[in-house]
Every structure is written in structure tokens, then in C-alpha cells.
Amino acid sequence: MPRPPYIADLREHIGTRLLWLPGATAYVLRENGGVTELLLVRRSDNGHWTPICGMTDPGEEPDITAVREALEEARVHVEVERLVSVQALAVTTYPNGDQVQYLDHAFRCRWVSGEATVGDDESTEVGWFAVDDLPELNDRFRRHLRLVLEPPAGVAFGRQERSA
């Protein structure tokens, strides 16, 4: 994934040491012929299907990140409906040795417009999937999707299922 200029600048000073970064995950839903569908992208770095994810730019609100990333990654316009989870993710070490830890903000989003297509080099495919017939997703994405599909009931903090 391309490295934003401010991250490249930081890396010049701190090398590969751990960076704490805010991020956002957009669970984009639409109704299609009475079927609820979820928008997923296939990551170019590991081939896994995921919701839309991205780093929050300096000074950017996480909900704006979700909207921006949906447009950049899948060429769709979305509206954030609600926050469903805030969680510190495990430390990630990239192949070049860079270490990051993300504070992820997961949002339920509604598709507004746009034909879903690959928008950048971070993914190789984009697709809509019926929520009851999804490709393999990791545990975090499955857990968040359950929260996304439930009626609003607060925000899950950390690895808790629900916190009022």
C-alpha cells in the first residue's frame, strides 16, 4: 500500500519503530432485490477479501476517512450511518520491517451511488456479496459485521461484544 508523505517523513526519523495510527473500516451495505449486500475489496498485498479500510489523515475525522476510502478504493459514494466499534488492533509488522498499530473505528455505511470498481492499487477486485453468502473474512471483520447488522445498541469498545 502506498505510504502517505507524512508517514514517509516520520519513518525518516524513527526508522521501523512502532507508529500508533488512527484508521477506519467502512462496512458498506446496500439493498439489492430484497437482499442485503456488503461491499468487499480483495487486497493486493495478501489476496484477502476485506471491508474498505484505511488510515486517517492528520486532522481528518474517522467518519470522513471511511467516506474518502470508499471513494478511493471502490469508486462509490457512501453515507456513514453509525459507529459500531472502536478497537486497538494488534501490532502489524510489514515486510520492510515497519511496525504500526491502528486504532480502528468501524462504521456502518450506506451505499449512495457509484458503480463499484477497483479504484487504486490497494486492491485487485471489488464486489458486492450477500451478507449470508460472504467469502472468508477474519474474525474481527465477522464480529464487526454482526454489530453492523444488529439494530443500534451502542458502540463496542475494544474486543467487547457491546458496551452501552
PDB file of C-alpha atoms in Angstrom:
ATOM      1  CA  MET A   1       0.000   0.000   0.000  1.00  0.00           C
ATOM      2  CA  PRO A   2       1.335   3.436  -0.794  1.00  0.00           C
ATOM      3  CA  ARG A   3       2.828   5.290   2.126  1.00  0.00           C
ATOM      4  CA  PRO A   4       1.420   8.788   2.743  1.00  0.00           C
ATOM      5  CA  PRO A   5       4.075  11.541   2.664  1.00  0.00           C
ATOM      6  CA  TYR A   6       3.684  12.338   6.378  1.00  0.00           C
ATOM      7  CA  ILE A   7       4.362   8.675   7.246  1.00  0.00           C
ATOM      8  CA  ALA A   8       7.414   8.621   4.974  1.00  0.00           C
ATOM      9  CA  ASP A   9       8.690  11.729   6.765  1.00  0.00           C
ATOM     10  CA  LEU A  10       8.147  10.135  10.182  1.00  0.00           C
ATOM     11  CA  ARG A  11       9.913   6.959   9.063  1.00  0.00           C
ATOM     12  CA  GLU A  12      12.993   9.014   8.140  1.00  0.00           C
ATOM     13  CA  HIS A  13      13.224   9.998  11.810  1.00  0.00           C
ATOM     14  CA  ILE A  14      12.122   6.843  13.635  1.00  0.00           C
ATOM     15  CA  GLY A  15      13.010   4.068  11.220  1.00  0.00           C
ATOM     16  CA  THR A  16      10.840   0.979  11.545  1.00  0.00           C
ATOM     17  CA  ARG A  17       9.814   1.567  15.183  1.00  0.00           C
ATOM     18  CA  LEU A  18       6.175   1.317  16.195  1.00  0.00           C
ATOM     19  CA  LEU A  19       3.758   4.001  15.000  1.00  0.00           C
ATOM     20  CA  TRP A  20       0.314   4.404  16.591  1.00  0.00           C
ATOM     21  CA  LEU A  21      -2.145   5.413  13.864  1.00  0.00           C
ATOM     22  CA  PRO A  22      -5.890   6.016  13.669  1.00  0.00           C
ATOM     23  CA  GLY A  23      -7.795   4.187  10.977  1.00  0.00           C
ATOM     24  CA  ALA A  24     -11.298   3.447   9.757  1.00  0.00           C
ATOM     25  CA  THR A  25     -13.167   0.450   8.408  1.00  0.00           C
ATOM     26  CA  ALA A  26     -16.265   1.018   6.286  1.00  0.00           C
ATOM     27  CA  TYR A  27     -18.908  -1.725   6.212  1.00  0.00           C
ATOM     28  CA  VAL A  28     -20.804  -0.535   3.140  1.00  0.00           C
ATOM     29  CA  LEU A  29     -24.278  -2.041   2.741  1.00  0.00           C
ATOM     30  CA  ARG A  30     -26.942  -1.836   0.062  1.00  0.00           C
ATOM     31  CA  GLU A  31     -30.273  -3.494  -0.619  1.00  0.00           C
ATOM     32  CA  ASN A  32     -30.472  -5.252  -3.973  1.00  0.00           C
ATOM     33  CA  GLY A  33     -33.694  -7.055  -4.850  1.00  0.00           C
ATOM     34  CA  GLY A  34     -34.543  -7.623  -1.198  1.00  0.00           C
ATOM     35  CA  VAL A  35     -31.046  -8.936  -0.409  1.00  0.00           C
ATOM     36  CA  THR A  36     -28.657  -7.058   1.885  1.00  0.00           C
ATOM     37  CA  GLU A  37     -25.219  -6.888   0.279  1.00  0.00           C
ATOM     38  CA  LEU A  38     -21.803  -5.937   1.669  1.00  0.00           C
ATOM     39  CA  LEU A  39     -19.110  -4.290  -0.433  1.00  0.00           C
ATOM     40  CA  LEU A  40     -15.727  -6.011  -0.169  1.00  0.00           C
ATOM     41  CA  VAL A  41     -12.329  -5.466  -1.773  1.00  0.00           C
ATOM     42  CA  ARG A  42      -9.674  -8.107  -2.435  1.00  0.00           C
ATOM     43  CA  ARG A  43      -6.402  -6.752  -1.063  1.00  0.00           C
ATOM     44  CA  SER A  44      -3.484  -6.678  -3.481  1.00  0.00           C
ATOM     45  CA  ASP A  45      -0.921  -7.413  -0.750  1.00  0.00           C
ATOM     46  CA  ASN A  46      -2.363 -10.682   0.587  1.00  0.00           C
ATOM     47  CA  GLY A  47      -5.371 -11.587  -1.595  1.00  0.00           C
ATOM     48  CA  HIS A  48      -7.852 -11.491   1.299  1.00  0.00           C
ATOM     49  CA  TRP A  49     -11.356 -10.070   0.978  1.00  0.00           C
ATOM     50  CA  THR A  50     -11.994  -7.223   3.449  1.00  0.00           C
ATOM     51  CA  PRO A  51     -14.310  -4.300   4.008  1.00  0.00           C
ATOM     52  CA  ILE A  52     -12.851  -0.964   2.964  1.00  0.00           C
ATOM     53  CA  CYS A  53     -10.078   0.085   5.361  1.00  0.00           C
ATOM     54  CA  GLY A  54      -7.677   2.988   5.554  1.00  0.00           C
ATOM     55  CA  MET A  55      -5.546   5.338   7.593  1.00  0.00           C
ATOM     56  CA  THR A  56      -6.959   8.584   8.887  1.00  0.00           C
ATOM     57  CA  ASP A  57      -5.072  11.596   7.540  1.00  0.00           C
ATOM     58  CA  PRO A  58      -3.772  14.185  10.028  1.00  0.00           C
ATOM     59  CA  GLY A  59      -6.691  16.299  11.256  1.00  0.00           C
ATOM     60  CA  GLU A  60      -9.271  14.130   9.484  1.00  0.00           C
ATOM     61  CA  GLU A  61     -12.269  12.755  11.377  1.00  0.00           C
ATOM     62  CA  PRO A  62     -12.523   8.931  11.194  1.00  0.00           C
ATOM     63  CA  ASP A  63     -16.015   9.004   9.634  1.00  0.00           C
ATOM     64  CA  ILE A  64     -14.642  11.208   6.851  1.00  0.00           C
ATOM     65  CA  THR A  65     -11.860   8.653   6.386  1.00  0.00           C
ATOM     66  CA  ALA A  66     -14.481   5.951   5.791  1.00  0.00           C
ATOM     67  CA  VAL A  67     -16.220   8.069   3.137  1.00  0.00           C
ATOM     68  CA  ARG A  68     -12.932   9.043   1.461  1.00  0.00           C
ATOM     69  CA  GLU A  69     -11.573   5.490   1.432  1.00  0.00           C
ATOM     70  CA  ALA A  70     -14.792   4.112  -0.103  1.00  0.00           C
ATOM     71  CA  LEU A  71     -14.436   6.580  -2.964  1.00  0.00           C
ATOM     72  CA  GLU A  72     -10.693   5.979  -3.391  1.00  0.00           C
ATOM     73  CA  GLU A  73     -10.747   2.182  -3.128  1.00  0.00           C
ATOM     74  CA  ALA A  74     -14.078   1.273  -4.747  1.00  0.00           C
ATOM     75  CA  ARG A  75     -15.301   4.425  -6.528  1.00  0.00           C
ATOM     76  CA  VAL A  76     -18.548   4.523  -4.550  1.00  0.00           C
ATOM     77  CA  HIS A  77     -20.175   7.315  -2.584  1.00  0.00           C
ATOM     78  CA  VAL A  78     -21.329   6.308   0.871  1.00  0.00           C
ATOM     79  CA  GLU A  79     -23.010   7.836   3.877  1.00  0.00           C
ATOM     80  CA  VAL A  80     -21.884   6.886   7.368  1.00  0.00           C
ATOM     81  CA  GLU A  81     -24.879   5.725   9.393  1.00  0.00           C
ATOM     82  CA  ARG A  82     -23.214   4.949  12.717  1.00  0.00           C
ATOM     83  CA  LEU A  83     -20.082   3.982  14.591  1.00  0.00           C
ATOM     84  CA  VAL A  84     -20.160   0.337  15.685  1.00  0.00           C
ATOM     85  CA  SER A  85     -16.730  -0.307  17.207  1.00  0.00           C
ATOM     86  CA  VAL A  86     -13.501   1.308  18.383  1.00  0.00           C
ATOM     87  CA  GLN A  87     -10.630  -1.119  18.866  1.00  0.00           C
ATOM     88  CA  ALA A  88      -6.845  -1.118  19.185  1.00  0.00           C
ATOM     89  CA  LEU A  89      -5.660  -3.712  16.694  1.00  0.00           C
ATOM     90  CA  ALA A  90      -2.642  -5.957  17.139  1.00  0.00           C
ATOM     91  CA  VAL A  91       0.749  -4.643  16.059  1.00  0.00           C
ATOM     92  CA  THR A  92       1.401  -5.219  12.358  1.00  0.00           C
ATOM     93  CA  THR A  93       4.921  -5.649  11.019  1.00  0.00           C
ATOM     94  CA  TYR A  94       5.163  -5.040   7.277  1.00  0.00           C
ATOM     95  CA  PRO A  95       7.662  -6.920   5.064  1.00  0.00           C
ATOM     96  CA  ASN A  96      10.024  -3.907   5.149  1.00  0.00           C
ATOM     97  CA  GLY A  97      10.095  -4.065   8.980  1.00  0.00           C
ATOM     98  CA  ASP A  98       7.837  -1.058   9.614  1.00  0.00           C
ATOM     99  CA  GLN A  99       5.675  -1.595  12.690  1.00  0.00           C
ATOM    100  CA  VAL A 100       2.249   0.002  13.136  1.00  0.00           C
ATOM    101  CA  GLN A 101      -0.662  -0.341  15.491  1.00  0.00           C
ATOM    102  CA  TYR A 102      -4.030   1.012  14.412  1.00  0.00           C
ATOM    103  CA  LEU A 103      -6.874   2.399  16.482  1.00  0.00           C
ATOM    104  CA  ASP A 104      -9.680   1.200  14.229  1.00  0.00           C
ATOM    105  CA  HIS A 105     -13.053   2.958  14.009  1.00  0.00           C
ATOM    106  CA  ALA A 106     -15.604   0.640  12.378  1.00  0.00           C
ATOM    107  CA  PHE A 107     -18.615   2.259  10.719  1.00  0.00           C
ATOM    108  CA  ARG A 108     -21.864   1.034   9.234  1.00  0.00           C
ATOM    109  CA  CYS A 109     -22.216   2.845   5.907  1.00  0.00           C
ATOM    110  CA  ARG A 110     -24.943   3.038   3.301  1.00  0.00           C
ATOM    111  CA  TRP A 111     -24.152   2.947  -0.407  1.00  0.00           C
ATOM    112  CA  VAL A 112     -25.416   6.130  -2.077  1.00  0.00           C
ATOM    113  CA  SER A 113     -24.134   5.968  -5.657  1.00  0.00           C
ATOM    114  CA  GLY A 114     -21.367   4.818  -7.952  1.00  0.00           C
ATOM    115  CA  GLU A 115     -20.523   1.600  -9.733  1.00  0.00           C
ATOM    116  CA  ALA A 116     -18.162  -0.424  -7.549  1.00  0.00           C
ATOM    117  CA  THR A 117     -14.840  -0.835  -9.350  1.00  0.00           C
ATOM    118  CA  VAL A 118     -11.207  -1.055  -8.329  1.00  0.00           C
ATOM    119  CA  GLY A 119     -10.099   2.496  -7.602  1.00  0.00           C
ATOM    120  CA  ASP A 120      -6.427   2.149  -6.673  1.00  0.00           C
ATOM    121  CA  ASP A 121      -3.564  -0.327  -6.424  1.00  0.00           C
ATOM    122  CA  GLU A 122      -4.511  -1.417  -2.894  1.00  0.00           C
ATOM    123  CA  SER A 123      -6.989  -3.966  -4.263  1.00  0.00           C
ATOM    124  CA  THR A 124      -7.362  -6.259  -7.252  1.00  0.00           C
ATOM    125  CA  GLU A 125     -11.127  -6.837  -7.153  1.00  0.00           C
ATOM    126  CA  VAL A 126     -14.241  -5.199  -5.756  1.00  0.00           C
ATOM    127  CA  GLY A 127     -17.554  -6.920  -5.287  1.00  0.00           C
ATOM    128  CA  TRP A 128     -20.963  -6.919  -3.640  1.00  0.00           C
ATOM    129  CA  PHE A 129     -21.769 -10.044  -1.622  1.00  0.00           C
ATOM    130  CA  ALA A 130     -25.000 -11.158   0.020  1.00  0.00           C
ATOM    131  CA  VAL A 131     -24.380 -10.937   3.775  1.00  0.00           C
ATOM    132  CA  ASP A 132     -25.430 -14.574   4.152  1.00  0.00           C
ATOM    133  CA  ASP A 133     -23.012 -15.726   1.423  1.00  0.00           C
ATOM    134  CA  LEU A 134     -19.686 -13.980   2.055  1.00  0.00           C
ATOM    135  CA  PRO A 135     -16.184 -15.089   1.170  1.00  0.00           C
ATOM    136  CA  GLU A 136     -13.904 -15.949   4.084  1.00  0.00           C
ATOM    137  CA  LEU A 137     -13.375 -12.970   6.413  1.00  0.00           C
ATOM    138  CA  ASN A 138     -11.171 -12.799   9.508  1.00  0.00           C
ATOM    139  CA  ASP A 139     -12.687 -12.935  12.999  1.00  0.00           C
ATOM    140  CA  ARG A 140     -12.578  -9.155  13.548  1.00  0.00           C
ATOM    141  CA  PHE A 141     -14.486  -8.447  10.354  1.00  0.00           C
ATOM    142  CA  ARG A 142     -17.065 -11.153  11.120  1.00  0.00           C
ATOM    143  CA  ARG A 143     -17.539  -9.827  14.681  1.00  0.00           C
ATOM    144  CA  HIS A 144     -17.957  -6.266  13.444  1.00  0.00           C
ATOM    145  CA  LEU A 145     -20.344  -7.359  10.721  1.00  0.00           C
ATOM    146  CA  ARG A 146     -22.625  -8.874  13.372  1.00  0.00           C
ATOM    147  CA  LEU A 147     -22.657  -5.462  15.089  1.00  0.00           C
ATOM    148  CA  VAL A 148     -23.263  -3.682  11.781  1.00  0.00           C
ATOM    149  CA  LEU A 149     -26.304  -5.847  11.036  1.00  0.00           C
ATOM    150  CA  GLU A 150     -27.837  -5.539  14.535  1.00  0.00           C
ATOM    151  CA  PRO A 151     -30.172  -2.710  15.466  1.00  0.00           C
ATOM    152  CA  PRO A 152     -28.222   0.201  17.002  1.00  0.00           C
ATOM    153  CA  ALA A 153     -27.305  -0.587  20.611  1.00  0.00           C
ATOM    154  CA  GLY A 154     -24.234   1.460  21.479  1.00  0.00           C
ATOM    155  CA  VAL A 155     -20.627   1.041  20.437  1.00  0.00           C
ATOM    156  CA  ALA A 156     -18.358  -1.929  21.091  1.00  0.00           C
ATOM    157  CA  PHE A 157     -15.090  -0.786  22.653  1.00  0.00           C
ATOM    158  CA  GLY A 158     -12.018  -2.971  22.383  1.00  0.00           C
ATOM    159  CA  ARG A 159     -12.757  -6.644  21.974  1.00  0.00           C
ATOM    160  CA  GLN A 160     -16.027  -6.437  23.928  1.00  0.00           C
ATOM    161  CA  GLU A 161     -19.138  -7.538  22.083  1.00  0.00           C
ATOM    162  CA  ARG A 162     -21.142  -4.483  23.156  1.00  0.00           C
ATOM    163  CA  SER A 163     -20.741  -1.593  25.555  1.00  0.00           C
ATOM    164  CA  ALA A 164     -23.656   0.690  26.372  1.00  0.00           C
TER     165      ALA A 164
END
